[in-house]
CSV table of C-alpha atoms in Angstrom, one decimal:
chain,number,residue,atom,x,y,z
A,1,UNK,CA,0.1,0.0,-0.2
A,2,UNK,CA,1.3,3.4,-1.2
A,3,UNK,CA,1.5,6.0,1.8
A,4,UNK,CA,-0.6,8.3,0.1
A,5,UNK,CA,-3.4,5.6,-0.1
A,6,UNK,CA,-2.5,4.7,3.7
A,7,UNK,CA,-2.8,8.1,4.9
A,8,UNK,CA,-6.2,8.4,2.9
A,9,UNK,CA,-7.8,5.5,4.7
A,10,UNK,CA,-6.5,6.8,8.4
A,11,UNK,CA,-8.0,10.2,7.5
A,12,UNK,CA,-11.3,8.5,6.8
A,13,UNK,CA,-11.5,6.2,10.0
A,14,UNK,CA,-10.5,9.4,12.1
A,15,UNK,CA,-13.7,11.3,10.3
A,16,UNK,CA,-15.9,8.2,11.4
A,17,UNK,CA,-14.8,8.0,14.9
A,18,UNK,CA,-15.1,11.9,15.4
A,19,UNK,CA,-18.7,11.3,13.6
A,20,UNK,CA,-19.4,8.3,16.3
A,21,UNK,CA,-18.4,10.5,19.3
A,22,UNK,CA,-20.5,13.6,18.0
A,23,UNK,CA,-23.5,11.2,17.8
A,24,UNK,CA,-23.1,9.6,21.0
A,25,UNK,CA,-22.8,13.4,22.8
A,26,UNK,CA,-25.9,14.2,21.3
A,27,UNK,CA,-27.9,11.3,22.3
A,28,UNK,CA,-26.5,12.1,25.8
A,29,UNK,CA,-28.0,15.2,25.5
A,30,UNK,CA,-31.3,14.1,24.3
A,31,UNK,CA,-31.5,11.4,26.9
A,32,UNK,CA,-30.5,13.9,29.5
A,33,UNK,CA,-33.4,16.4,28.5
A,34,UNK,CA,-35.9,13.9,28.1
A,35,UNK,CA,-35.5,12.8,31.9
A,36,UNK,CA,-35.4,16.3,33.1
A,37,UNK,CA,-38.6,17.0,31.4
A,38,UNK,CA,-40.5,14.1,32.8
A,39,UNK,CA,-38.9,14.5,36.3
A,40,UNK,CA,-41.6,15.8,38.7
A,41,UNK,CA,-41.8,19.4,40.0
A,42,UNK,CA,-39.7,20.4,42.7
A,43,UNK,CA,-36.7,18.8,40.9
A,44,UNK,CA,-33.0,19.4,41.0
A,45,UNK,CA,-32.6,23.2,39.8
A,46,UNK,CA,-30.1,22.0,37.3
A,47,UNK,CA,-33.1,20.5,35.0
A,48,UNK,CA,-33.5,22.2,32.3
A,49,UNK,CA,-36.1,24.8,31.5
A,50,UNK,CA,-39.1,24.1,29.4
A,51,UNK,CA,-38.4,24.3,25.4
A,52,UNK,CA,-41.5,26.8,25.1
A,53,UNK,CA,-41.7,29.6,27.7
A,54,UNK,CA,-45.4,30.8,28.9
A,55,UNK,CA,-45.6,34.4,28.3
A,56,UNK,CA,-48.2,36.3,30.9
A,57,UNK,CA,-49.1,40.1,30.9
A,58,UNK,CA,-49.7,41.5,34.5
A,59,UNK,CA,-51.5,45.0,35.3
A,60,UNK,CA,-51.5,46.7,38.4
A,61,UNK,CA,-51.6,50.5,40.0
A,62,UNK,CA,-49.7,51.9,42.4
A,63,UNK,CA,-46.7,54.2,43.4
A,64,UNK,CA,-43.2,54.3,41.9
A,65,UNK,CA,-42.0,52.5,45.1
A,66,UNK,CA,-45.0,49.5,44.7
A,67,UNK,CA,-43.6,49.1,41.0
A,68,UNK,CA,-40.1,49.1,41.9
A,69,UNK,CA,-41.1,46.1,44.5
A,70,UNK,CA,-43.4,44.3,42.1
A,71,UNK,CA,-41.1,44.5,39.4
A,72,UNK,CA,-38.5,42.8,42.0
A,73,UNK,CA,-41.1,40.2,42.3
A,74,UNK,CA,-41.6,39.1,39.2
A,75,UNK,CA,-38.1,39.1,38.2
A,76,UNK,CA,-37.4,36.6,41.4
A,77,UNK,CA,-40.5,34.8,39.9
A,78,UNK,CA,-39.2,34.3,36.6
A,79,UNK,CA,-35.6,33.1,38.3
A,80,UNK,CA,-37.6,30.4,40.4
A,81,UNK,CA,-39.6,29.5,37.2
A,82,UNK,CA,-37.3,30.0,34.3
A,83,UNK,CA,-40.5,28.6,31.7
A,84,UNK,CA,-42.8,31.5,32.6
A,85,UNK,CA,-42.1,35.3,31.7
A,86,UNK,CA,-44.2,38.1,33.1
A,87,UNK,CA,-44.5,41.5,31.0
A,88,UNK,CA,-45.8,44.4,33.3
A,89,UNK,CA,-48.2,47.0,32.4
A,90,UNK,CA,-48.5,49.3,35.5
A,91,UNK,CA,-49.8,52.6,35.9
A,92,UNK,CA,-51.3,55.2,38.7
A,93,UNK,CA,-54.6,54.8,39.5
A,94,UNK,CA,-56.0,57.4,37.5
A,95,UNK,CA,-57.2,55.8,33.8
A,96,UNK,CA,-56.6,52.1,35.2
A,97,UNK,CA,-59.9,50.8,35.1
A,98,UNK,CA,-60.8,52.9,32.1
A,99,UNK,CA,-58.1,51.1,29.7
A,100,UNK,CA,-58.7,47.8,31.7
A,101,UNK,CA,-62.4,48.0,30.5
A,102,UNK,CA,-61.1,49.1,27.0
A,103,UNK,CA,-59.2,45.6,27.1
A,104,UNK,CA,-61.6,43.6,28.3
A,105,UNK,CA,-64.2,44.8,25.7
A,106,UNK,CA,-61.6,43.7,23.3
A,107,UNK,CA,-60.9,40.6,24.9
A,108,UNK,CA,-57.0,41.2,25.0
A,109,UNK,CA,-56.9,41.9,29.0
A,110,UNK,CA,-53.8,40.8,30.9
A,111,UNK,CA,-53.2,37.4,32.3
A,112,UNK,CA,-53.0,39.0,35.9
A,113,UNK,CA,-54.8,41.7,36.7
A,114,UNK,CA,-54.9,43.7,40.4
A,115,UNK,CA,-58.3,44.6,41.5
A,116,UNK,CA,-59.6,46.9,44.1
A,117,UNK,CA,-63.1,46.5,46.2
A,118,UNK,CA,-64.8,46.5,43.4
A,119,UNK,CA,-63.8,43.0,42.0
A,120,UNK,CA,-67.6,41.9,42.3
A,121,UNK,CA,-68.4,44.1,39.3
A,122,UNK,CA,-65.7,42.5,37.2
A,123,UNK,CA,-67.0,38.7,38.5
A,124,UNK,CA,-70.4,40.0,37.7
A,125,UNK,CA,-69.0,40.8,33.9
A,126,UNK,CA,-67.4,37.5,33.5
A,127,UNK,CA,-64.1,38.9,33.3
A,128,UNK,CA,-62.2,36.9,36.0
A,129,UNK,CA,-60.8,33.6,36.0
A,130,UNK,CA,-62.3,31.2,38.7
A,131,UNK,CA,-59.5,30.1,40.3
A,132,UNK,CA,-61.4,27.4,42.1
A,133,UNK,CA,-59.6,24.3,40.3
A,134,UNK,CA,-56.1,25.4,41.4
A,135,UNK,CA,-56.6,26.0,44.8
A,136,UNK,CA,-55.0,23.1,47.4
A,137,UNK,CA,-52.6,22.5,44.5
A,138,UNK,CA,-50.7,25.3,42.9
A,139,UNK,CA,-52.8,28.1,45.3
A,140,UNK,CA,-52.1,27.4,48.6
A,141,UNK,CA,-54.2,29.3,51.1
A,142,UNK,CA,-54.8,27.2,54.3
A,143,UNK,CA,-53.0,29.9,56.1
A,144,UNK,CA,-56.0,32.2,55.3
A,145,UNK,CA,-58.9,33.1,57.4
A,146,UNK,CA,-62.3,32.1,55.9
A,147,UNK,CA,-64.0,35.2,56.1
A,148,UNK,CA,-60.9,36.7,53.5
A,149,UNK,CA,-61.7,34.1,50.9
A,150,UNK,CA,-65.1,34.4,51.3
A,151,UNK,CA,-65.1,38.0,49.7
A,152,UNK,CA,-64.1,36.8,46.6
A,153,UNK,CA,-66.1,33.6,46.3
A,154,UNK,CA,-68.9,33.8,44.0
A,155,UNK,CA,-71.5,30.9,43.4
A,156,UNK,CA,-68.7,28.4,45.4
A,157,UNK,CA,-66.5,29.8,42.5
A,158,UNK,CA,-62.8,31.9,43.6
A,159,UNK,CA,-61.8,34.6,41.9
A,160,UNK,CA,-59.3,36.4,43.8
A,161,UNK,CA,-56.6,36.4,46.7
A,162,UNK,CA,-56.2,39.0,48.9
A,163,UNK,CA,-53.2,40.9,48.6
A,164,UNK,CA,-53.1,42.5,51.9
A,165,UNK,CA,-55.8,43.6,54.6
A,166,UNK,CA,-56.3,47.5,55.0
A,167,UNK,CA,-58.7,50.0,55.5
A,168,UNK,CA,-59.0,53.8,54.6
A,169,UNK,CA,-58.1,56.5,57.0
A,170,UNK,CA,-57.0,60.0,56.7
A,171,UNK,CA,-52.9,60.2,55.9
A,172,UNK,CA,-51.7,63.2,57.8
A,173,UNK,CA,-48.4,65.1,58.1
A,174,UNK,CA,-47.1,65.3,61.6
A,175,UNK,CA,-44.7,67.8,60.9
A,176,UNK,CA,-47.4,70.4,59.7
A,177,UNK,CA,-49.3,69.7,62.8
A,178,UNK,CA,-46.3,70.3,64.5
A,179,UNK,CA,-45.1,73.4,63.1
A,180,UNK,CA,-48.6,74.8,62.9
A,181,UNK,CA,-49.0,74.2,66.9
A,182,UNK,CA,-51.8,72.4,66.1
A,183,UNK,CA,-52.3,68.8,68.5
A,184,UNK,CA,-53.1,65.6,67.1
A,185,UNK,CA,-56.7,64.1,67.0
A,186,UNK,CA,-57.9,62.0,69.2
A,187,UNK,CA,-60.0,59.1,67.6
A,188,UNK,CA,-63.2,61.0,69.0
A,189,UNK,CA,-62.6,64.1,67.1
A,190,UNK,CA,-65.6,65.4,65.4
A,191,UNK,CA,-66.2,67.1,61.6
A,192,UNK,CA,-66.0,70.6,63.7
A,193,UNK,CA,-62.7,69.7,64.9
A,194,UNK,CA,-61.5,68.6,61.4
A,195,UNK,CA,-62.9,72.1,60.3
A,196,UNK,CA,-61.0,74.0,62.8
A,197,UNK,CA,-57.7,71.9,62.5
A,198,UNK,CA,-57.5,72.4,58.9
A,199,UNK,CA,-58.2,76.1,59.0
A,200,UNK,CA,-55.8,76.8,62.0
A,201,UNK,CA,-52.9,74.8,59.5
A,202,UNK,CA,-53.6,77.0,56.7
A,203,UNK,CA,-53.6,80.4,58.5
A,204,UNK,CA,-50.5,79.6,60.7
A,205,UNK,CA,-48.3,78.2,57.6
A,206,UNK,CA,-49.3,80.7,55.4
A,207,UNK,CA,-50.0,80.5,51.3
A,208,UNK,CA,-49.6,77.8,49.3
A,209,UNK,CA,-50.1,75.4,52.4
A,210,UNK,CA,-53.4,73.7,53.1
A,211,UNK,CA,-55.0,72.1,55.8
A,212,UNK,CA,-56.5,69.3,53.9
A,213,UNK,CA,-57.0,67.8,50.3
A,214,UNK,CA,-60.9,68.4,49.2
A,215,UNK,CA,-62.5,65.0,50.1
A,216,UNK,CA,-65.9,66.2,48.3
A,217,UNK,CA,-63.9,66.3,44.7
A,218,UNK,CA,-61.5,63.5,44.1
A,219,UNK,CA,-61.9,60.1,43.0
A,220,UNK,CA,-62.0,58.7,46.1
A,221,UNK,CA,-65.4,57.7,48.0
A,222,UNK,CA,-64.2,56.9,51.3
A,223,UNK,CA,-64.9,60.5,53.3
A,224,UNK,CA,-68.4,60.1,51.9
A,225,UNK,CA,-69.1,56.8,52.6
A,226,UNK,CA,-67.6,57.4,56.4
A,227,UNK,CA,-69.5,60.7,56.7
A,228,UNK,CA,-72.9,58.9,55.9
A,229,UNK,CA,-72.3,55.9,57.9
A,230,UNK,CA,-71.1,58.2,61.0
A,231,UNK,CA,-74.7,59.9,60.7
A,232,UNK,CA,-76.7,56.7,60.7
A,233,UNK,CA,-76.6,56.5,56.6
A,234,UNK,CA,-75.1,54.3,53.9
A,235,UNK,CA,-74.0,54.9,50.5
A,236,UNK,CA,-76.0,51.6,48.8
A,237,UNK,CA,-77.2,48.5,50.3
A,238,UNK,CA,-79.3,45.7,48.8
A,239,UNK,CA,-79.8,47.3,45.4
A,240,UNK,CA,-80.5,51.1,46.5
A,241,UNK,CA,-78.5,54.0,48.0
A,242,UNK,CA,-79.7,54.4,51.7
A,243,UNK,CA,-79.3,58.2,51.9
A,244,UNK,CA,-81.1,61.2,50.6
A,245,UNK,CA,-80.6,64.6,49.1
A,246,UNK,CA,-79.9,66.7,52.4
A,247,UNK,CA,-77.0,64.2,53.2
A,248,UNK,CA,-75.3,65.2,50.0
A,249,UNK,CA,-76.0,68.8,50.8
A,250,UNK,CA,-74.7,68.7,54.0
A,251,UNK,CA,-71.3,67.2,52.9
A,252,UNK,CA,-71.0,69.2,50.3
A,253,UNK,CA,-71.8,72.6,52.2
A,254,UNK,CA,-69.1,71.1,54.9
A,255,UNK,CA,-66.1,71.2,52.1
A,256,UNK,CA,-67.7,74.4,50.7
A,257,UNK,CA,-67.0,76.2,53.9
A,258,UNK,CA,-63.6,74.8,54.3
A,259,UNK,CA,-62.9,76.5,50.7
A,260,UNK,CA,-63.7,79.4,51.1
A,261,UNK,CA,-62.1,79.7,54.4
A,262,UNK,CA,-58.7,78.7,52.4
A,263,UNK,CA,-58.1,75.2,54.4
A,264,UNK,CA,-58.7,73.3,51.4
A,265,UNK,CA,-56.3,73.0,47.9
A,266,UNK,CA,-58.3,75.0,45.0
A,267,UNK,CA,-59.5,73.0,42.4
A,268,UNK,CA,-56.5,73.6,40.1
A,269,UNK,CA,-54.2,73.0,42.7
A,270,UNK,CA,-55.5,69.5,43.0
A,271,UNK,CA,-55.9,68.4,39.5
A,272,UNK,CA,-52.3,69.5,38.9
A,273,UNK,CA,-51.3,67.7,41.9
A,274,UNK,CA,-53.7,64.9,42.3
A,275,UNK,CA,-53.6,63.3,45.9
A,276,UNK,CA,-54.0,59.8,44.2
A,277,UNK,CA,-50.7,60.3,42.7
A,278,UNK,CA,-47.8,59.5,45.5
A,279,UNK,CA,-45.2,60.8,43.6
A,280,UNK,CA,-47.3,64.2,42.5
A,281,UNK,CA,-49.4,64.4,46.3
A,282,UNK,CA,-48.3,68.0,48.4
A,283,UNK,CA,-48.7,66.0,51.5
A,284,UNK,CA,-45.0,64.6,51.0
A,285,UNK,CA,-44.1,68.4,49.8
A,286,UNK,CA,-45.1,69.4,53.2
A,287,UNK,CA,-47.8,71.7,51.6
A,288,UNK,CA,-51.0,69.6,52.8
A,289,UNK,CA,-51.1,68.5,56.0
A,290,UNK,CA,-54.4,65.7,55.6
A,291,UNK,CA,-55.8,63.3,52.8
A,292,UNK,CA,-57.7,60.5,52.1
A,293,UNK,CA,-55.7,56.9,51.4
A,294,UNK,CA,-55.7,53.3,52.0
A,295,UNK,CA,-53.8,52.7,55.3
A,296,UNK,CA,-51.2,50.5,53.8
A,297,UNK,CA,-50.3,53.6,51.3
A,298,UNK,CA,-48.6,55.6,53.9
A,299,UNK,CA,-45.5,53.3,53.1
A,300,UNK,CA,-45.2,54.8,49.3
A,301,UNK,CA,-45.8,58.4,51.0
A,302,UNK,CA,-43.4,57.9,53.9
A,303,UNK,CA,-40.6,56.7,51.3
A,304,UNK,CA,-40.9,60.2,49.4
A,305,UNK,CA,-40.7,62.9,52.3
A,306,UNK,CA,-38.4,63.2,55.6
A,307,UNK,CA,-41.5,64.9,57.3
A,308,UNK,CA,-43.2,62.5,59.8
A,309,UNK,CA,-46.2,60.8,58.4
A,310,UNK,CA,-49.1,59.3,60.7
A,311,UNK,CA,-52.7,58.0,60.1
A,312,UNK,CA,-55.9,59.3,61.6
A,313,UNK,CA,-59.2,57.9,61.6
A,314,UNK,CA,-62.3,60.0,60.2
A,315,UNK,CA,-64.2,61.9,62.6
A,316,UNK,CA,-67.3,61.1,64.3
A,317,UNK,CA,-70.6,62.0,63.6
A,318,UNK,CA,-74.0,61.9,65.3
A,319,UNK,CA,-74.1,58.1,65.1
A,320,UNK,CA,-70.4,57.6,66.5
A,321,UNK,CA,-67.7,56.2,64.3
A,322,UNK,CA,-68.1,55.6,60.0
A,323,UNK,CA,-65.5,53.3,59.7
A,324,UNK,CA,-66.3,49.6,58.9
A,325,UNK,CA,-64.3,46.3,59.7
A,326,UNK,CA,-60.9,46.5,58.0
A,327,UNK,CA,-61.4,44.2,54.7
A,328,UNK,CA,-59.3,43.5,51.9
A,329,UNK,CA,-58.0,46.5,49.8
A,330,UNK,CA,-56.9,44.5,46.8
A,331,UNK,CA,-56.8,41.2,45.1
A,332,UNK,CA,-54.6,39.5,42.6
A,333,UNK,CA,-57.2,38.1,39.8
A,334,UNK,CA,-56.7,36.2,36.3
A,335,UNK,CA,-58.3,37.3,33.2
A,336,UNK,CA,-61.5,34.9,32.7
A,337,UNK,CA,-59.4,34.3,29.1
A,338,UNK,CA,-56.1,33.6,29.8
A,339,UNK,CA,-54.5,30.8,27.9
A,340,UNK,CA,-52.3,29.8,31.0
A,341,UNK,CA,-54.4,30.0,33.7
A,342,UNK,CA,-52.5,27.3,36.0
A,343,UNK,CA,-49.3,29.7,35.6
A,344,UNK,CA,-51.4,32.7,36.7
A,345,UNK,CA,-52.5,30.7,40.0
A,346,UNK,CA,-48.9,29.8,40.3
A,347,UNK,CA,-47.9,33.5,40.4
A,348,UNK,CA,-50.5,34.5,42.3
A,349,UNK,CA,-49.2,32.0,44.9
A,350,UNK,CA,-45.9,33.1,44.7
A,351,UNK,CA,-47.1,36.6,45.2
A,352,UNK,CA,-48.9,35.6,48.5
A,353,UNK,CA,-46.9,32.7,49.9
A,354,UNK,CA,-43.0,33.0,49.0
A,355,UNK,CA,-41.0,34.4,52.0
A,356,UNK,CA,-38.6,36.2,49.9
A,357,UNK,CA,-41.1,37.6,47.8
A,358,UNK,CA,-42.9,38.4,51.2
A,359,UNK,CA,-39.6,40.5,52.0
A,360,UNK,CA,-39.6,42.4,48.7
A,361,UNK,CA,-43.2,43.5,48.9
A,362,UNK,CA,-43.4,44.2,52.5
A,363,UNK,CA,-46.8,45.6,53.9
A,364,UNK,CA,-47.1,47.9,50.6
A,365,UNK,CA,-50.8,46.7,49.7
A,366,UNK,CA,-51.7,46.0,53.2
A,367,UNK,CA,-51.1,43.9,55.9
A,368,UNK,CA,-50.5,40.4,54.5
A,369,UNK,CA,-53.3,38.1,54.7
A,370,UNK,CA,-51.0,34.9,55.7
A,371,UNK,CA,-50.5,34.6,58.8
A,372,UNK,CA,-46.9,33.3,58.2
A,373,UNK,CA,-46.1,35.9,56.4
A,374,UNK,CA,-47.3,38.4,59.0
A,375,UNK,CA,-45.2,36.4,61.5
A,376,UNK,CA,-42.0,37.0,59.2
A,377,UNK,CA,-42.6,40.8,58.4
A,378,UNK,CA,-43.2,41.4,62.7
A,379,UNK,CA,-39.8,40.2,63.0
A,380,UNK,CA,-38.3,43.0,60.7
A,381,UNK,CA,-41.1,45.9,61.4
A,382,UNK,CA,-40.0,49.3,60.9
A,383,UNK,CA,-41.6,52.5,62.5
A,384,UNK,CA,-43.9,52.6,60.0
A,385,UNK,CA,-45.0,49.4,60.4
A,386,UNK,CA,-45.8,49.9,63.7
A,387,UNK,CA,-48.1,53.0,62.6
A,388,UNK,CA,-49.8,50.8,60.3
A,389,UNK,CA,-50.7,47.8,62.4
A,390,UNK,CA,-51.9,50.3,65.5
A,391,UNK,CA,-54.2,52.0,62.8
A,392,UNK,CA,-55.7,49.0,61.9
A,393,UNK,CA,-55.9,47.5,65.3
A,394,UNK,CA,-57.8,50.9,66.1
A,395,UNK,CA,-60.2,50.8,63.4
A,396,UNK,CA,-61.1,47.3,64.0
A,397,UNK,CA,-61.9,48.2,67.6
A,398,UNK,CA,-64.0,51.2,67.0
A,399,UNK,CA,-65.6,50.1,63.5
A,400,UNK,CA,-69.3,49.9,63.0
A,401,UNK,CA,-70.7,46.3,62.9
A,402,UNK,CA,-72.6,47.1,59.6
A,403,UNK,CA,-71.4,44.5,57.1
A,404,UNK,CA,-70.4,47.3,54.4
A,405,UNK,CA,-71.7,46.5,50.4
A,406,UNK,CA,-69.5,48.2,47.6
A,407,UNK,CA,-71.5,50.3,45.2
A,408,UNK,CA,-72.1,47.7,42.2
A,409,UNK,CA,-70.8,50.1,39.4
A,410,UNK,CA,-67.9,51.4,41.6
A,411,UNK,CA,-66.1,53.1,38.4
A,412,UNK,CA,-68.7,54.8,37.4
A,413,UNK,CA,-69.7,56.1,40.5
A,414,UNK,CA,-66.1,57.3,40.8
A,415,UNK,CA,-66.4,59.5,38.1
A,416,UNK,CA,-69.9,60.8,38.9
A,417,UNK,CA,-69.0,62.0,42.5
A,418,UNK,CA,-65.4,63.5,41.4
A,419,UNK,CA,-67.3,65.3,38.4
A,420,UNK,CA,-70.1,66.8,40.8
A,421,UNK,CA,-67.3,68.0,43.1
A,422,UNK,CA,-65.2,69.5,40.5
A,423,UNK,CA,-68.4,71.4,39.3
A,424,UNK,CA,-68.9,72.6,42.8
A,425,UNK,CA,-65.5,73.5,43.4
A,426,UNK,CA,-64.5,75.5,40.3
A,427,UNK,CA,-68.1,77.4,40.6
A,428,UNK,CA,-69.6,75.7,37.5
A,429,UNK,CA,-73.0,75.0,39.8
A,430,UNK,CA,-74.2,75.7,42.7
A,431,UNK,CA,-74.1,72.9,45.3
A,432,UNK,CA,-78.1,72.7,44.7
A,433,UNK,CA,-78.1,71.7,41.4
A,434,UNK,CA,-74.9,69.6,41.6
A,435,UNK,CA,-76.4,67.7,43.9
A,436,UNK,CA,-79.9,67.8,42.0
A,437,UNK,CA,-78.0,66.2,39.0
A,438,UNK,CA,-75.8,63.8,41.3
A,439,UNK,CA,-78.9,62.2,43.0
A,440,UNK,CA,-80.5,61.5,39.4
A,441,UNK,CA,-77.8,60.2,37.7
A,442,UNK,CA,-76.6,57.8,40.7
A,443,UNK,CA,-80.3,56.5,40.5
A,444,UNK,CA,-79.7,55.8,36.8
A,445,UNK,CA,-76.5,53.7,38.0
A,446,UNK,CA,-78.9,52.0,40.6
A,447,UNK,CA,-81.2,51.0,37.7
A,448,UNK,CA,-78.7,50.3,35.0
A,449,UNK,CA,-76.6,47.8,37.8
A,450,UNK,CA,-80.1,46.2,38.4
A,451,UNK,CA,-80.8,45.3,34.8
A,452,UNK,CA,-77.4,43.5,34.6
């Protein structure tokens, strides 16, 4: 055999050997991947990720601080669940439900949806995912009280997991009270006390400072609801309103008197600096002393100011306190048309039960509903935590025993209330005319709700 022929045969043998080795390596990889894919959940972290990534969209409202915390939790979830990707869609509260309604109507709402006390409205629209099939396996709710679960259960179907127990109250700037020499109110203060404190703060601190935001012209009806209940009335119950025209006259007159005394933010100032937008609120700038807020929001506000903030109960009326027992403030829900319901349930479970997620979220959306998570956070409590916990305890103690009922078309009511208050504040309508229009329109909403 010639040298050239021998070399050629040797090269051919080497090529065949390399090909065989390469084929063996690929077969080994395929075998390993197949084995990892068939392993049960909870196997080694070195298992291969699913070949196809599940993509979810998630929407919520809140402050910049809440956005940052929620984004960190999403990132942590994706690290622990490499087969699931979540695209965030977050915003402030203004316009949140308008956008969501448009998405639902178009059939393309996000897979994960943060809800408020108006969750029943969206259950009735058949817009939310029934999570019942995942409770007990994907979704662990053993550490939740039965009362919290009932709030999101309709016709034996479960639609939303409570993110935090909270209540509405009056967020106040204690530093402004101190500068103005106004003593902090007790839990028994009256609406006259409230008015006097707001007027005094405005006068003592001078132009550009106001005792309170205008609770009669914002997109928050907590002030009105509490005022009505403290006087033996209610906003809504069993398919009808439980207040009359004079109640609304009294409410708007209270705020009109304070506005004329310079104790309330002028309407143009309020529009430019809405209290619901934490980073725009004048309370963190030391220019407004009081505003209505969900108690858990104190974290977002306190992070933006060196002033000391606190929480006050609403004033008492002729029938005592208008507060109701603390309730779930927000829920995490799924979209009824999501293509990945189990992945949705998996993220919700992570959000409320994972210790690492809990340490990131803290009490931003309220006092955590899980006892184990509360114990975890209590061990690392801050002064702001104590303010929130003490306030929730106070409200629980003084609250009326009324079982509060949410207005069925809450979003539309909020718009009507805000428009009515702004018409009065800007001087576009008298209180009498605006209230007449309000009563007509709210009765139309009730008729509309009954027809749905």
